[in-house]
Short mmCIF file of C-alpha atoms and ligand atoms in Angstrom, two decimals:
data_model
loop_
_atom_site.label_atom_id
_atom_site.label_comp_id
_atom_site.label_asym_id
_atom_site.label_seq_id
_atom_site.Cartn_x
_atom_site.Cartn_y
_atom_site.Cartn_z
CA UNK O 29 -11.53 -198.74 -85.90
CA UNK O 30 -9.25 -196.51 -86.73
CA UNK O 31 -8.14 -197.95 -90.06
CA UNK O 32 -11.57 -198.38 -91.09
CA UNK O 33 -12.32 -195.21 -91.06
CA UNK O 34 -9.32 -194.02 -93.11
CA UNK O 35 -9.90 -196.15 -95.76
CA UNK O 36 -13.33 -194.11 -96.31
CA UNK O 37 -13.01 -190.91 -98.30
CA UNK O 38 -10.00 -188.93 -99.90
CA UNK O 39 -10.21 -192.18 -102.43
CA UNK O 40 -11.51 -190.07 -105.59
CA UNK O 41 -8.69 -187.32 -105.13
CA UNK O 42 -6.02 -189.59 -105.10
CA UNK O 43 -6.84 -190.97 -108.60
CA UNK O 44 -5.94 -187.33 -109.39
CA UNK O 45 -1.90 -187.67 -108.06
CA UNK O 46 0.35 -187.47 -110.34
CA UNK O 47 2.68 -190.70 -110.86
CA UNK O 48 6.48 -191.05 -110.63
CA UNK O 49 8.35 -190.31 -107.53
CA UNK O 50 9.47 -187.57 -105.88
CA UNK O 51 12.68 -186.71 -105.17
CA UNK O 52 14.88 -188.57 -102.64
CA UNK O 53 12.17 -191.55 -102.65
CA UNK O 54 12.40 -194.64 -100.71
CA UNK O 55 12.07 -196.71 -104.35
CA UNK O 56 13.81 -199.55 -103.65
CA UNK O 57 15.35 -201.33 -100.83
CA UNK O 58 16.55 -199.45 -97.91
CA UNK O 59 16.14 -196.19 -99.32
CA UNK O 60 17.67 -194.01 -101.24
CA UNK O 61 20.85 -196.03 -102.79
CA UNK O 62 20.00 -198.74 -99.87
CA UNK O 63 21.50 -196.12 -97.51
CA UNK O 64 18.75 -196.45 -94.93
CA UNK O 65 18.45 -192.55 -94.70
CA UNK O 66 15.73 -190.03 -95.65
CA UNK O 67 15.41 -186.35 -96.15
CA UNK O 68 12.46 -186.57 -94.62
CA UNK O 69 11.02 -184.10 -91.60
CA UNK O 70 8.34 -184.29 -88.44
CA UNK O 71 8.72 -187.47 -87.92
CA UNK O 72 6.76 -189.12 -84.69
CA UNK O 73 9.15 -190.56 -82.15
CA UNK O 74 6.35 -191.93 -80.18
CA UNK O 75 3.50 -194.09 -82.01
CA UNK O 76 1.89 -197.24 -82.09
CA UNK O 77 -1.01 -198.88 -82.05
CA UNK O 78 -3.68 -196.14 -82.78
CA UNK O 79 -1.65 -193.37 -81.79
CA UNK O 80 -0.34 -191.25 -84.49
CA UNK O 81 -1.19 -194.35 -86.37
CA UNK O 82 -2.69 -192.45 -90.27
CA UNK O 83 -3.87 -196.07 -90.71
CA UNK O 84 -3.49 -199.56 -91.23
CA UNK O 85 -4.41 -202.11 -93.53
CA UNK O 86 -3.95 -205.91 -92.70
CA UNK O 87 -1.97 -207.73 -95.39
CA UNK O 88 -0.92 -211.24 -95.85
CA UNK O 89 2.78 -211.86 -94.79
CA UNK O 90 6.08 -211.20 -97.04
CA UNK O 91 9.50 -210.15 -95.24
CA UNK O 92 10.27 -208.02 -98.29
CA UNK O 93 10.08 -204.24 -97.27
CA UNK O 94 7.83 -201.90 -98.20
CA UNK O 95 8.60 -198.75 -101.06
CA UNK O 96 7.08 -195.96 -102.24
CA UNK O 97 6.23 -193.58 -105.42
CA UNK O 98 4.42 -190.58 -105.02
CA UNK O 99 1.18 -192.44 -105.01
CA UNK O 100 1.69 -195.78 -103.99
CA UNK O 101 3.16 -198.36 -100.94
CA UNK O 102 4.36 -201.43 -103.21
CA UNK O 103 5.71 -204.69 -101.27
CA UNK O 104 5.05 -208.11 -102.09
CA UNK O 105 3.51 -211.39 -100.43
CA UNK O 106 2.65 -214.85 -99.72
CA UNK O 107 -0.94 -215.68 -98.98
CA UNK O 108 -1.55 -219.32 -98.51
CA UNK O 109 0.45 -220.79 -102.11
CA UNK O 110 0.02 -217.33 -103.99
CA UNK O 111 2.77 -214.78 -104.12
CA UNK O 112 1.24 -211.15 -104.62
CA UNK O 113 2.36 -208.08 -105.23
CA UNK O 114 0.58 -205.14 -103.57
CA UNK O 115 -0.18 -201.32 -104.57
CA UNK O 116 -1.69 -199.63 -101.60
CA UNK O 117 -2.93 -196.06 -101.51
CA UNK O 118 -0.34 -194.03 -99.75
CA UNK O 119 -2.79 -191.64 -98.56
CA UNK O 120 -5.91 -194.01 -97.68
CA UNK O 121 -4.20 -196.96 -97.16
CA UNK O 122 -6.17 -199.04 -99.44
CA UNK O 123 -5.45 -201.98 -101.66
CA UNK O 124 -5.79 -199.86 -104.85
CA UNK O 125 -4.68 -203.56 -106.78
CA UNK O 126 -2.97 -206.61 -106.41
CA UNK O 127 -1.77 -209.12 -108.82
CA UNK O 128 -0.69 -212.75 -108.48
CA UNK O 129 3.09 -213.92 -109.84
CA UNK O 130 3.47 -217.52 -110.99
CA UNK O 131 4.90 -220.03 -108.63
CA UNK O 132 5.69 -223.24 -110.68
CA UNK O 133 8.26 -224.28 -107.96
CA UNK O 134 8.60 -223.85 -104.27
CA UNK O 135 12.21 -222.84 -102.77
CA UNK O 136 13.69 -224.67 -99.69
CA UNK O 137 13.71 -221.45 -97.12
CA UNK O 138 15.87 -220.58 -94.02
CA UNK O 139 13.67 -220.32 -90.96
CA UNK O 140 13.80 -216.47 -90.89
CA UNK O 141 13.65 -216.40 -95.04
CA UNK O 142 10.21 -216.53 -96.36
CA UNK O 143 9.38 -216.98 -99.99
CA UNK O 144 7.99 -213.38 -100.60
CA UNK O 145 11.23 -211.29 -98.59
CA UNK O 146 13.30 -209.42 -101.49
CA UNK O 147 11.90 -206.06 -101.89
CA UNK O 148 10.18 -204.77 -104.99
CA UNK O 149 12.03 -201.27 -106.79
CA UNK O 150 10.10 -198.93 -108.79
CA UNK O 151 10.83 -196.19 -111.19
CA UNK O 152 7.27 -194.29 -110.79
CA UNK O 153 6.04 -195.46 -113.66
CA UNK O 154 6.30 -199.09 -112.87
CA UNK O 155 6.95 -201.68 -110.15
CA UNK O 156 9.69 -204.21 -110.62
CA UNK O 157 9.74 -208.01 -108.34
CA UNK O 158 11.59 -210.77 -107.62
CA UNK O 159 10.32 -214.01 -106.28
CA UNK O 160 12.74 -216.72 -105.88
CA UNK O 161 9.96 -219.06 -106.52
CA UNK O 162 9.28 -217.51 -110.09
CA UNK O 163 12.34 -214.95 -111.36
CA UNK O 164 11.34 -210.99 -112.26
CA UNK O 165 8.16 -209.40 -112.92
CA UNK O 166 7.56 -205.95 -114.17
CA UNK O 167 3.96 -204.20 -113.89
CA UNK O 168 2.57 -200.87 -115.08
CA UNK O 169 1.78 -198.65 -111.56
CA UNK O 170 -1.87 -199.79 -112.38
CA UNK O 171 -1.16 -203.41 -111.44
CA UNK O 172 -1.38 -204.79 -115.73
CA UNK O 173 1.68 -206.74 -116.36
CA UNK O 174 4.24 -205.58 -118.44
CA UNK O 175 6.39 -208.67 -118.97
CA UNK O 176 7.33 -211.36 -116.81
CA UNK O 177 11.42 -213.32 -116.88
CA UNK O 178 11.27 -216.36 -115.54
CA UNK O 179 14.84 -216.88 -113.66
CA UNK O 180 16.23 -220.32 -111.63
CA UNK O 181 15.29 -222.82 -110.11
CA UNK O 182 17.86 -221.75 -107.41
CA UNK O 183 19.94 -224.26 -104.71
CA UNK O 184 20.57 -220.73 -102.13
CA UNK O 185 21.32 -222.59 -98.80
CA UNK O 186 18.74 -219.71 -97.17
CA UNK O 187 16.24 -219.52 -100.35
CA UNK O 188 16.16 -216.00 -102.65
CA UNK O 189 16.42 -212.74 -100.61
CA UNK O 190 18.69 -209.76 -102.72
CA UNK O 191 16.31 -207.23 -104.00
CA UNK O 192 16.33 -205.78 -107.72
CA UNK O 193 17.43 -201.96 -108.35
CA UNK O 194 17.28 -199.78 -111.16
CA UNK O 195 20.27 -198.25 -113.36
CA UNK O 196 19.19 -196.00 -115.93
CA UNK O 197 16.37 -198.44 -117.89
CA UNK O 198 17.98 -201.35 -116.36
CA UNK O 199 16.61 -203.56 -113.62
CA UNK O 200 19.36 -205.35 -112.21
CA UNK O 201 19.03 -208.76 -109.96
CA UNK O 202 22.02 -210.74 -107.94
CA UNK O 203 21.07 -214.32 -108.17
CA UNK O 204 23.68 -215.45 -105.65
CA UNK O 205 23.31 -219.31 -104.89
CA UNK O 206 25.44 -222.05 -103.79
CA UNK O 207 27.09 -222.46 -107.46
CA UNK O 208 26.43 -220.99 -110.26
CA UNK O 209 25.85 -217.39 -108.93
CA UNK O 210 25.17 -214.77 -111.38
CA UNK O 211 24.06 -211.21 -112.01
CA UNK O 212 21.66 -210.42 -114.31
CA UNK O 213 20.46 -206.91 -116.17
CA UNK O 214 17.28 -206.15 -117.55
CA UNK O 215 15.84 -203.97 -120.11
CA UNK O 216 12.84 -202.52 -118.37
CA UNK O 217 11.11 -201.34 -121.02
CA UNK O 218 10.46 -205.11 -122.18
CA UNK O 219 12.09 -207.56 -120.33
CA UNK O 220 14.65 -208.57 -122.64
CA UNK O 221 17.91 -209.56 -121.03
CA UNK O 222 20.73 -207.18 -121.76
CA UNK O 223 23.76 -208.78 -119.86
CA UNK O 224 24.42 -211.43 -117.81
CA UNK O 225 27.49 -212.01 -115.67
CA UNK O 226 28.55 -215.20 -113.77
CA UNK O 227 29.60 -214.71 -109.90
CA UNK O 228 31.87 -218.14 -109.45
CA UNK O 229 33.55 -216.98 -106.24
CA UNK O 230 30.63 -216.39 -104.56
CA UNK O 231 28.28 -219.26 -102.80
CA UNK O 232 24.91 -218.62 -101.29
CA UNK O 233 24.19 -214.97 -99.71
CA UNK O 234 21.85 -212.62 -100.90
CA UNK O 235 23.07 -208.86 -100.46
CA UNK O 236 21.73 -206.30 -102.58
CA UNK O 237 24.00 -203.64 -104.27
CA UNK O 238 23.68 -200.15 -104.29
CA UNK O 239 25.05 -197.72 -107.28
CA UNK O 240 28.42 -195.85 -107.27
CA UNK O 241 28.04 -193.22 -109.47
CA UNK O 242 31.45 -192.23 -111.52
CA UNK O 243 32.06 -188.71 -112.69
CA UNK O 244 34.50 -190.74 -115.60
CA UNK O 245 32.95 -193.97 -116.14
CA UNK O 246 29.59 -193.80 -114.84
CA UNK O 247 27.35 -195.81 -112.47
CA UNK O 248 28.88 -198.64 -111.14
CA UNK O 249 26.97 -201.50 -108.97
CA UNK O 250 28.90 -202.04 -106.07
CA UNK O 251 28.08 -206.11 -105.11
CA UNK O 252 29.04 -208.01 -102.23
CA UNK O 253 29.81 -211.79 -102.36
CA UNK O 254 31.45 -214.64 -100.90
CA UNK O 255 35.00 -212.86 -99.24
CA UNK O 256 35.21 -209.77 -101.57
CA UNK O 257 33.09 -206.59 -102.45
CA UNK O 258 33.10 -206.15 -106.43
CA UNK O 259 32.15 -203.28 -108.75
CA UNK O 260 30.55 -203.75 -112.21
CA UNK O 261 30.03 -201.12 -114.88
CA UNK O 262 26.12 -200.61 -115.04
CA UNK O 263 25.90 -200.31 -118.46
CA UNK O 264 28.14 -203.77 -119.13
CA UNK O 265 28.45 -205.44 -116.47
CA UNK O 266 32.16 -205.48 -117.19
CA UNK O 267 34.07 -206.37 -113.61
CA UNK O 268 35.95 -203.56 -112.87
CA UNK O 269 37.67 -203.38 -109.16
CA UNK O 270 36.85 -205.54 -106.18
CA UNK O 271 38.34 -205.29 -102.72
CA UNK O 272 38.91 -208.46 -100.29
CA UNK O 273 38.38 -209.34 -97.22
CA UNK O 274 34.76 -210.13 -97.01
CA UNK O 275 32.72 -212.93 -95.09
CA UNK O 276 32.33 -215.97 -96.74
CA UNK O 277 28.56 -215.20 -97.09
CA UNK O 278 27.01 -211.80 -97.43
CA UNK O 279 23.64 -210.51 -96.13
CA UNK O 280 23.94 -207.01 -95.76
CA UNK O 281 23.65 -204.36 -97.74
CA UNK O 282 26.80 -201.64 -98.37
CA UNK O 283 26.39 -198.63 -97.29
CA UNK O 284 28.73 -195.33 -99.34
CA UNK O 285 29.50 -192.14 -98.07
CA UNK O 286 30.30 -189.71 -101.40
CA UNK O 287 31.62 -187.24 -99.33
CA UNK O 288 34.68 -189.54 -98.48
CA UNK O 289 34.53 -191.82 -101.27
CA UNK O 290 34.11 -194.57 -98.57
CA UNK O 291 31.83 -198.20 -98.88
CA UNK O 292 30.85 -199.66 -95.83
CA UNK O 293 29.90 -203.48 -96.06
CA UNK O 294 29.10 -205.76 -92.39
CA UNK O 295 29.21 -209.45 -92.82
CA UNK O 296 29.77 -212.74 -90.30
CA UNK O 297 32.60 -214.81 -90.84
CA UNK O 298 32.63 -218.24 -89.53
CA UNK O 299 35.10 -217.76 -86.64
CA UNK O 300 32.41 -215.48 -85.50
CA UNK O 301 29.81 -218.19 -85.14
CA UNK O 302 32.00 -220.78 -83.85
CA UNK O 303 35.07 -219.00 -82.29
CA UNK O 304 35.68 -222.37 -80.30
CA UNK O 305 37.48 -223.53 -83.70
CA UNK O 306 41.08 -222.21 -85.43
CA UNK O 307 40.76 -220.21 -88.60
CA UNK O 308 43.17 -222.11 -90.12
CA UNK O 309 42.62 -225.53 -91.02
CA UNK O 310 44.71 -228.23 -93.61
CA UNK O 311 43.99 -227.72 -97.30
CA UNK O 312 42.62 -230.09 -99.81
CA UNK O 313 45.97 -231.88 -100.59
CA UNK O 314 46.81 -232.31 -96.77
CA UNK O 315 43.82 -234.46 -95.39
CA UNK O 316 42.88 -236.58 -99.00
CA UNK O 317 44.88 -239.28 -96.71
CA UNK O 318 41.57 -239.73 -94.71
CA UNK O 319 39.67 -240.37 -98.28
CA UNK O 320 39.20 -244.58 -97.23
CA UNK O 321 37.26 -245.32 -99.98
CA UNK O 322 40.27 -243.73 -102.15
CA UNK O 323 37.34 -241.81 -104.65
CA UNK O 324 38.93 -238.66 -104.51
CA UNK O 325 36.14 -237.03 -102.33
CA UNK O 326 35.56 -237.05 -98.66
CA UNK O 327 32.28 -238.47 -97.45
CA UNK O 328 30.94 -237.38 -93.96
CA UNK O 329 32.68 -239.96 -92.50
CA UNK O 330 35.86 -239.36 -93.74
CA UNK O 331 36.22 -235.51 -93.20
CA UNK O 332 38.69 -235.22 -90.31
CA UNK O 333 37.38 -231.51 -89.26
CA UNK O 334 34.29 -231.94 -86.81
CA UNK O 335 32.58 -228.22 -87.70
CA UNK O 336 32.78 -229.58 -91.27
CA UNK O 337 31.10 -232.65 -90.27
CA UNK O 338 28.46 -230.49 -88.83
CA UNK O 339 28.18 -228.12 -91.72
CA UNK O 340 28.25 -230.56 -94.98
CA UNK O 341 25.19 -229.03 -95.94
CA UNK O 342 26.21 -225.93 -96.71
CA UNK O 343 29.45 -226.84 -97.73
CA UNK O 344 28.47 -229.81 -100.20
CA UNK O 345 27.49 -226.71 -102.61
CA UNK O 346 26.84 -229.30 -105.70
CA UNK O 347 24.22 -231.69 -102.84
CA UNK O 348 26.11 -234.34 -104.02
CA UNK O 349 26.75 -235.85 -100.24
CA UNK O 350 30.65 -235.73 -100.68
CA UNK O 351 33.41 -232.89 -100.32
CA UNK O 352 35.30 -232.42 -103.45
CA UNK O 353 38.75 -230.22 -103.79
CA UNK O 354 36.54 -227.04 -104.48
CA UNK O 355 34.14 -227.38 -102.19
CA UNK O 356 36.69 -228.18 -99.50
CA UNK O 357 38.71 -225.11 -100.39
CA UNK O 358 35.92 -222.95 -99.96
CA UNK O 359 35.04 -224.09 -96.46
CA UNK O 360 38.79 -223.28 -96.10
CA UNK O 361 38.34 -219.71 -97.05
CA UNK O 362 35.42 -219.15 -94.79
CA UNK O 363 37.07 -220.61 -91.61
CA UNK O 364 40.04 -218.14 -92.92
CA UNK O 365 37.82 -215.26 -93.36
CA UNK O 366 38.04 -212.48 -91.29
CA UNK O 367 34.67 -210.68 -92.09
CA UNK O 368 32.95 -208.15 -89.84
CA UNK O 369 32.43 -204.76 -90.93
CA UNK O 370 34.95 -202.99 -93.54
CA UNK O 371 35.54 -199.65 -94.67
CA UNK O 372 37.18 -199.38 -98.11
CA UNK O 373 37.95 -196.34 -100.32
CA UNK O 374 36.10 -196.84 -103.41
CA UNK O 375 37.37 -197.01 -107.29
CA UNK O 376 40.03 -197.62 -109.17
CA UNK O 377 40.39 -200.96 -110.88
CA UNK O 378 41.58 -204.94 -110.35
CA UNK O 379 42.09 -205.90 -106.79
CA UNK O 380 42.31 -202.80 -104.53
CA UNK O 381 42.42 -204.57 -101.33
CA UNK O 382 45.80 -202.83 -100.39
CA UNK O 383 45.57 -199.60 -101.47
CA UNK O 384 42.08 -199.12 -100.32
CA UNK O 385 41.72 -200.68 -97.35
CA UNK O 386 40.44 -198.06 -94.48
CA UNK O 387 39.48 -200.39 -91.24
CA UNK O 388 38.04 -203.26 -89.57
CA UNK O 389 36.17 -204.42 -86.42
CA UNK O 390 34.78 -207.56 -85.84
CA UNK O 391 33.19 -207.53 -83.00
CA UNK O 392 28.94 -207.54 -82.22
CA UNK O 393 28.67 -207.20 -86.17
CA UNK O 394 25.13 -208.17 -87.77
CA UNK O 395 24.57 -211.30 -89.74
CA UNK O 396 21.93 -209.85 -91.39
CA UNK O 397 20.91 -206.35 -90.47
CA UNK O 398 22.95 -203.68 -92.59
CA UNK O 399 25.14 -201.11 -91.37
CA UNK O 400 23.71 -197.22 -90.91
CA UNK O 401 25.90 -194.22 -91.77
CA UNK O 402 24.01 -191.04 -89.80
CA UNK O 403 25.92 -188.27 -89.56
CA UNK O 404 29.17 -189.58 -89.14
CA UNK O 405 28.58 -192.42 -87.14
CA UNK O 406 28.28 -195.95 -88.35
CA UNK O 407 25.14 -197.58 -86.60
CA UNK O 408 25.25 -201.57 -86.47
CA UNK O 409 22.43 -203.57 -84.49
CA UNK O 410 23.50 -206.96 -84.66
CA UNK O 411 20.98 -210.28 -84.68
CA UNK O 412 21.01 -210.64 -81.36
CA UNK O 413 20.43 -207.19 -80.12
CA UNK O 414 23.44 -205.52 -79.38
CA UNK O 415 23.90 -201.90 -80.80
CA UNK O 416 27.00 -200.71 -81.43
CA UNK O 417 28.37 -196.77 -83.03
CA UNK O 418 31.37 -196.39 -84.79
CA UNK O 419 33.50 -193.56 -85.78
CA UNK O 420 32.72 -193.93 -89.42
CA UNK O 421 36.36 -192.28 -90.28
CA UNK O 422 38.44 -194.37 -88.14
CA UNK O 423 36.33 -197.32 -86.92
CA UNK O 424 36.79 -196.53 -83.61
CA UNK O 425 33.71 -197.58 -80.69
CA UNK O 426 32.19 -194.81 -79.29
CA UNK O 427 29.54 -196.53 -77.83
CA UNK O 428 27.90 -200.34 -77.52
CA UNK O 429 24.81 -201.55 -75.35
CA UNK O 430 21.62 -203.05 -75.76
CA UNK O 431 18.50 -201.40 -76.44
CA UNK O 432 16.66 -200.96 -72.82
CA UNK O 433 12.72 -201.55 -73.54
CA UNK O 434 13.60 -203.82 -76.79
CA UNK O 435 16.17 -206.39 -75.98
CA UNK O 436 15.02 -208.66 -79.18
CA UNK O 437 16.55 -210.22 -81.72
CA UNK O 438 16.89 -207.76 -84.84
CA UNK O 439 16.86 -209.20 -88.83
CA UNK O 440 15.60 -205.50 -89.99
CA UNK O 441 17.74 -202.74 -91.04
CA UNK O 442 18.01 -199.60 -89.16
CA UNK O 443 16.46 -196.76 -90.87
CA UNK O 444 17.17 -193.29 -89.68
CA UNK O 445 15.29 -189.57 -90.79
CA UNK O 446 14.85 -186.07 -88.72
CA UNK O 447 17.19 -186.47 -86.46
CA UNK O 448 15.57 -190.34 -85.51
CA UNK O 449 17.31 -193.72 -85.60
CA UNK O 450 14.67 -196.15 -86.08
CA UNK O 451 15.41 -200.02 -85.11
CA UNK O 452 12.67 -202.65 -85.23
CA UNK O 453 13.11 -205.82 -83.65
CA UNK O 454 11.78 -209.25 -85.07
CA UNK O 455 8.63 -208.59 -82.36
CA UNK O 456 8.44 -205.70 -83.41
CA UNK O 457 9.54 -203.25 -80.91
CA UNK O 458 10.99 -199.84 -82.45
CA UNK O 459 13.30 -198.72 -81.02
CA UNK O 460 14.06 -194.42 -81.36
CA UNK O 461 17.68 -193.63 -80.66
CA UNK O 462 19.16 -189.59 -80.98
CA UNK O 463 22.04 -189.52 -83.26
CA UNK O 464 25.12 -188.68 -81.33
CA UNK O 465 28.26 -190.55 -80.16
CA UNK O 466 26.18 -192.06 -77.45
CA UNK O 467 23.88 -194.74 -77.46
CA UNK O 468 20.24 -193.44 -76.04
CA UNK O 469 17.37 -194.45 -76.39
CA UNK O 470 14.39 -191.73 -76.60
CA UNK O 471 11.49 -193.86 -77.16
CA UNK O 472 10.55 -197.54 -77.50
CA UNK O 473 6.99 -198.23 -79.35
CA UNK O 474 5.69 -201.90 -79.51
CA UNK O 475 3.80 -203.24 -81.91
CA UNK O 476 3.02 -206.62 -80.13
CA UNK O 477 3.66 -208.29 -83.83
CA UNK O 478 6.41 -210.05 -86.01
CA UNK O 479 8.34 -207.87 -88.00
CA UNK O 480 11.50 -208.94 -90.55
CA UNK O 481 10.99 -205.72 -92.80
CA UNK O 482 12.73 -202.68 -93.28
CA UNK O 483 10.45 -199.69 -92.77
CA UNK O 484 9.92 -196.84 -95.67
CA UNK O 485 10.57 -193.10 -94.47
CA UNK O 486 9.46 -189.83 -96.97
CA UNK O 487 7.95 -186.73 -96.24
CA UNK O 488 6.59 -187.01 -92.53
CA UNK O 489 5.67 -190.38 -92.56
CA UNK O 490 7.36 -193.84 -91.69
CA UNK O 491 5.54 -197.03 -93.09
CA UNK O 492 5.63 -199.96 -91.15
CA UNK O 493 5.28 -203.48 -92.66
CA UNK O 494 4.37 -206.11 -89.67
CA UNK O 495 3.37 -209.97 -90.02
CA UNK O 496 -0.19 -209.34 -90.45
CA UNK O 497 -0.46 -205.43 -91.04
CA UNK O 498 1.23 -202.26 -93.16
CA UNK O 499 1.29 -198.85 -90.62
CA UNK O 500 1.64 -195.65 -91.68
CA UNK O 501 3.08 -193.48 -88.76
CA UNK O 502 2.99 -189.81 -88.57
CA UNK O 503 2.28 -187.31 -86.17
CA UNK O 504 -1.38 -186.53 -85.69
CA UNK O 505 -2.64 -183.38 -84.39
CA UNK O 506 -3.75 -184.04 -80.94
CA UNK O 507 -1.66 -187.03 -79.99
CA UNK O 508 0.83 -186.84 -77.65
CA1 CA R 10 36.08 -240.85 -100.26
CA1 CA R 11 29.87 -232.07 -103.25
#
C-alpha cells in the first residue's frame, strides 16, 4: 500500500533536519495565532484516498488537531485507557516516538468531546499537552519528558477541550469549567507556575485564545468566556479590557485582523437552541415564591421555568441538585444573551463594549466550529452544515448555502491556504471552496472516515487527522 511504502527510506536523512519551526508554522491550534490561515502554496484541491495522498499512518483516535515543527506532526491520543502523545516524521510519516501521559482520573465527556481533543503547541524545541484527564505535559522534540503539572480534577459540563499556546517562555492553559474557571501560565523551561488568574464569570466552555500583540504594552491573550471576550497582559495576567456581549458558553476560537485592529469571536446563545422560549425570564428574587420547601433554593420541582427544568444539569454548576441565587442568575444571563458572531475593535482598557462594538449577526452561527477571516470575508460553517460569508467590515451576508457533495454535520474548523477554503465534515468529507463573495464549491474529497480535527497546512502540504488515520495531502506528480 501506498503508506507502506512511504514509510521505507528517506528515514536516515531526516535525523539530519534541523529542529525548530519555520516561519509562519502551524504550531499550535488552528494555525498561526489560531487564525486558520497559511502562507502556504500548491496546494491539491483534489485528493483522497491514494491520490495525491504522500502517505498515511493509522493512529489511535484523539479529536485534538494535528501541528507541526519543521520536522515533526505532533497530536495527541487515546488508545484503549492510555493517552499518548505522538511525534510522526513529517516527511515519512512514521511514528518517530510516542510517550504515555498519566491518567489517574477519567473526565465525564460530551458525546462529540473525547478525552484526548485539545491540541498540543510547540515551540520547535519542545512539545507542550493538555489532557483534561491529567493537566500539562512538556517533552523535549525527542519524546523524554521535561516536566509534567498536574492540573484539576475538572466538573466542565462537555469535559476539557481549550488548547495551550505559547507567549514568549510561557505556556498558557484556560481551564474553563462550570465554577471555578481559571487561567493558568507556565514557565516552559521547567514547569513552574508563574501566574494564575481566576475566571468567575465564566462557566463551562473551552475556547482557546489567540495573542494580541501591543506595540505599548505588549502581547496580550485575548480569551473568550461565558458572555464577554477579555484581554490579559501575557506577561501578568493582569485583566486589562473585555468587551460584552458574548454567548453564555464559548467554543470557538477568535479570530483578529491587525490590519483593522478587529477580533472576531462566533458563539451560540441559548435563544438560538431553543428560540421557542423568551429571552427574558423573572430573576432570582421574583420566583423564590415557588421555593415550597422554603430552603432558599429551588429543587427541580419547584423551578417554575420548563427549559430550566430540562437543563438543571448544566445549570446546577456546584451538582448540588438545587438552583441557588447564582446559579439561577446565570441561567438568566444565558437566556438574555444575545451571542452569535461579533466584531469588536480591539484595546483599550475596562469594559469597551460601547466604544468598540463593530457588528452582529446571529443567524446559522457555529456552536463549535470557529470563524475564518480569508481575504476579507468572514467564513462560518455552522454544526449543522450551513456555510455562510460575511463582509468582514460591515457584517453584511454576501452569501449562505450548504455545501453540495458534503451536506454533514461540521465540529472542525475551516482552514484556508493558496487560494483554498478547506472544510471537513464530521465524516469526513472536505469540502474546497474559492475565496470570493460567493459560495462555490470547487471540489469535494471523501475520506469515508470520522473526522472532529482541524487539519495542519505549511509549505505544500495539508495534514489530515481522521478517526483511525493521519494524511498528508499534496500534489503528486502524475495525479490528476
Ligand atoms: Ca426549595
Ligand atoms: Ca446548585
Amino acid at each position: 500500500m501506498l503508506f507502506m511504502l512511504a514509510h521505507e527510506g528517506c528515514v536516515a536523512s531526516s535525523e539530519h533536519q534541523s529542529r525548530g519551526l519555520v516561519e509562519g508554522a502551524w504550531s499550535r491550534f488552528r494555525g498561526p495565532n489560531g487564525s486558520g490561515v497559511a502562507t502556504a502554496s500548491g496546494l491539491p484541491a483534489e485528493f483522497g484516498l491514494g491520490r495525491n495522498e504522500i502517505w498515511r499512518t493509522p493512529l489511535p483516535p484523539g479529536h485534538s488537531s494535528p501541528v507541526l515543527s519543521a520536522e515533526y506532526v505532533f497530536l495527541t491520543a487515546v488508545d484503549e485507557d492510555t493517552l499518548y502523545t505522538y511525534a510522526v516524521d513529517r516527511r515519512t510519516g512514521r511514528v518517530r516516538w510516542r510517550a504515555p501521559a498519566p491518567r489517574p482520573r477519567r473526565e465525564a465527556l460530551d458525546r462529540l468531546n473525547d478525552p484526548a481533543s485539545p491540541t498540543p503547541v510547540t515551540d520547535g524545541d519542545g512539545v507542550y499537552v493538555f489532557f483534561g484527564d491529567f493537566g500539562l505535559i512538556a517533552y523535549e522534540v525527542d519524546g523524554s519528558e521535561r516536566w509534567q503539572l498536574p492540573l484539576g480534577p475538572f466538573d466542565n459540563a462537555y469535559g476539557m477541550g481549550a488548547s495551550p499556546v505559547l507567549v514568549g517562555d510561557l505556556v498558557i492553559q484556560v481551564c474553563d469549567q462550570k465554577t471555578d474557571s481559571f487561567m493558568v501560565a507556565v514557565d516552559k523551561r521547567d514547569g513552574s507556575v508563574r501566574w494564575r488568574v481566576e475566571r468567575p464569570g465564566s462557566s463551562t466552555g473551552h475556547s482557546t485564545p489567540i495573542l494580541y500583540e501591543t506595540r505599548a504594552n505588549g502581547a496580550q491573550l485575548l480569551v473568550p468566556g461565558s458572555f464577554q471576550l477579555t484581554a490579559y497582559a501575557g506577561g501578568t495576567g493582569e485583566r486589562l479590557w473585555w468587551v460584552r456581549g458574548l454567548a453564555f458558553e464559548m467554543k470557538a476560537t477568535p479570530v483578529l485582523d491587525p490590519s483593522s485592529e478587529t477580533v472576531f469571536i462566533n458563539g451560540t446563545s441559548a435563544s438560538a437552541f431553543e428560540d421557542s422560549y423568551d429571552r427574558a425570564i423573572p430573576a432570582f428574587d421574583e420566583i423564590i415564591g415557588s421555593d415550597a420547601d422554603g430552603d432558599g433554593l429551588l429543587n427541580r420541582d419547584e423551578i417554575p421555568d420548563q427549559l430550566a427544568r430540562r437543563w438543571i444539569k448544566l445549570i446546577d454548576l456546584d451538582g448540588n441538585g438545587l438552583l441557588d441565587r447564582g446559579e439561577w442568575e446565570w441561567y438568566r444571563a444565558a437566556r438574555a444573551s444575545q451571542g452569535g458572531v461579533n466584531a469588536f475593535r480591539t484595546g483599550g482598557s475596562g469594559d469597551m463594549t460601547a466604544s468598540s462594538f463593530l457588528w452582529n449577526h446571529d443567524r446559522s452561527v457555529p456552536q463549535l466550529p470557529s470563524a475564518l477571516l480569508y481575504e476579507g470575508v468572514l467564513y462560518m460553517v455552522n454544526d449543522g452544515g450551513v456555510v455562510t460569508l460575511l463582509d468582514a467590515a460591515t457584517g453584511a451576508v454576501l452569501d449562505r448555502g450548504r455545501l453540495q457533495g458534503a451536506i454533514d454535520s461540521y465540529y472542525a474548523s475551516p482552514v484556508a491556504a493558496d487560494d483554498k477554503v478547506y472544510m471537513v465534515s464530521e465524516t469526513c468529507k472536505i469540502a474546497v471552496l474559492e475565496p470570493g463573495t460567493v459560495l462555490k464549491v470547487l471540489a469535494v474529497n471523501d475520506l469515508d472516515e470520522v473526522c472532529f480535527a482541524t487539519p495542519a497546512i505549511e509549505g505544500d502540504r495539508i495534514y489530515v487527522r481522521t478517526r483511525s488515520n493521519l494524511h498528508a495531502f499534496g500534489v503528486q506528480k502524475g495525479a490528476d
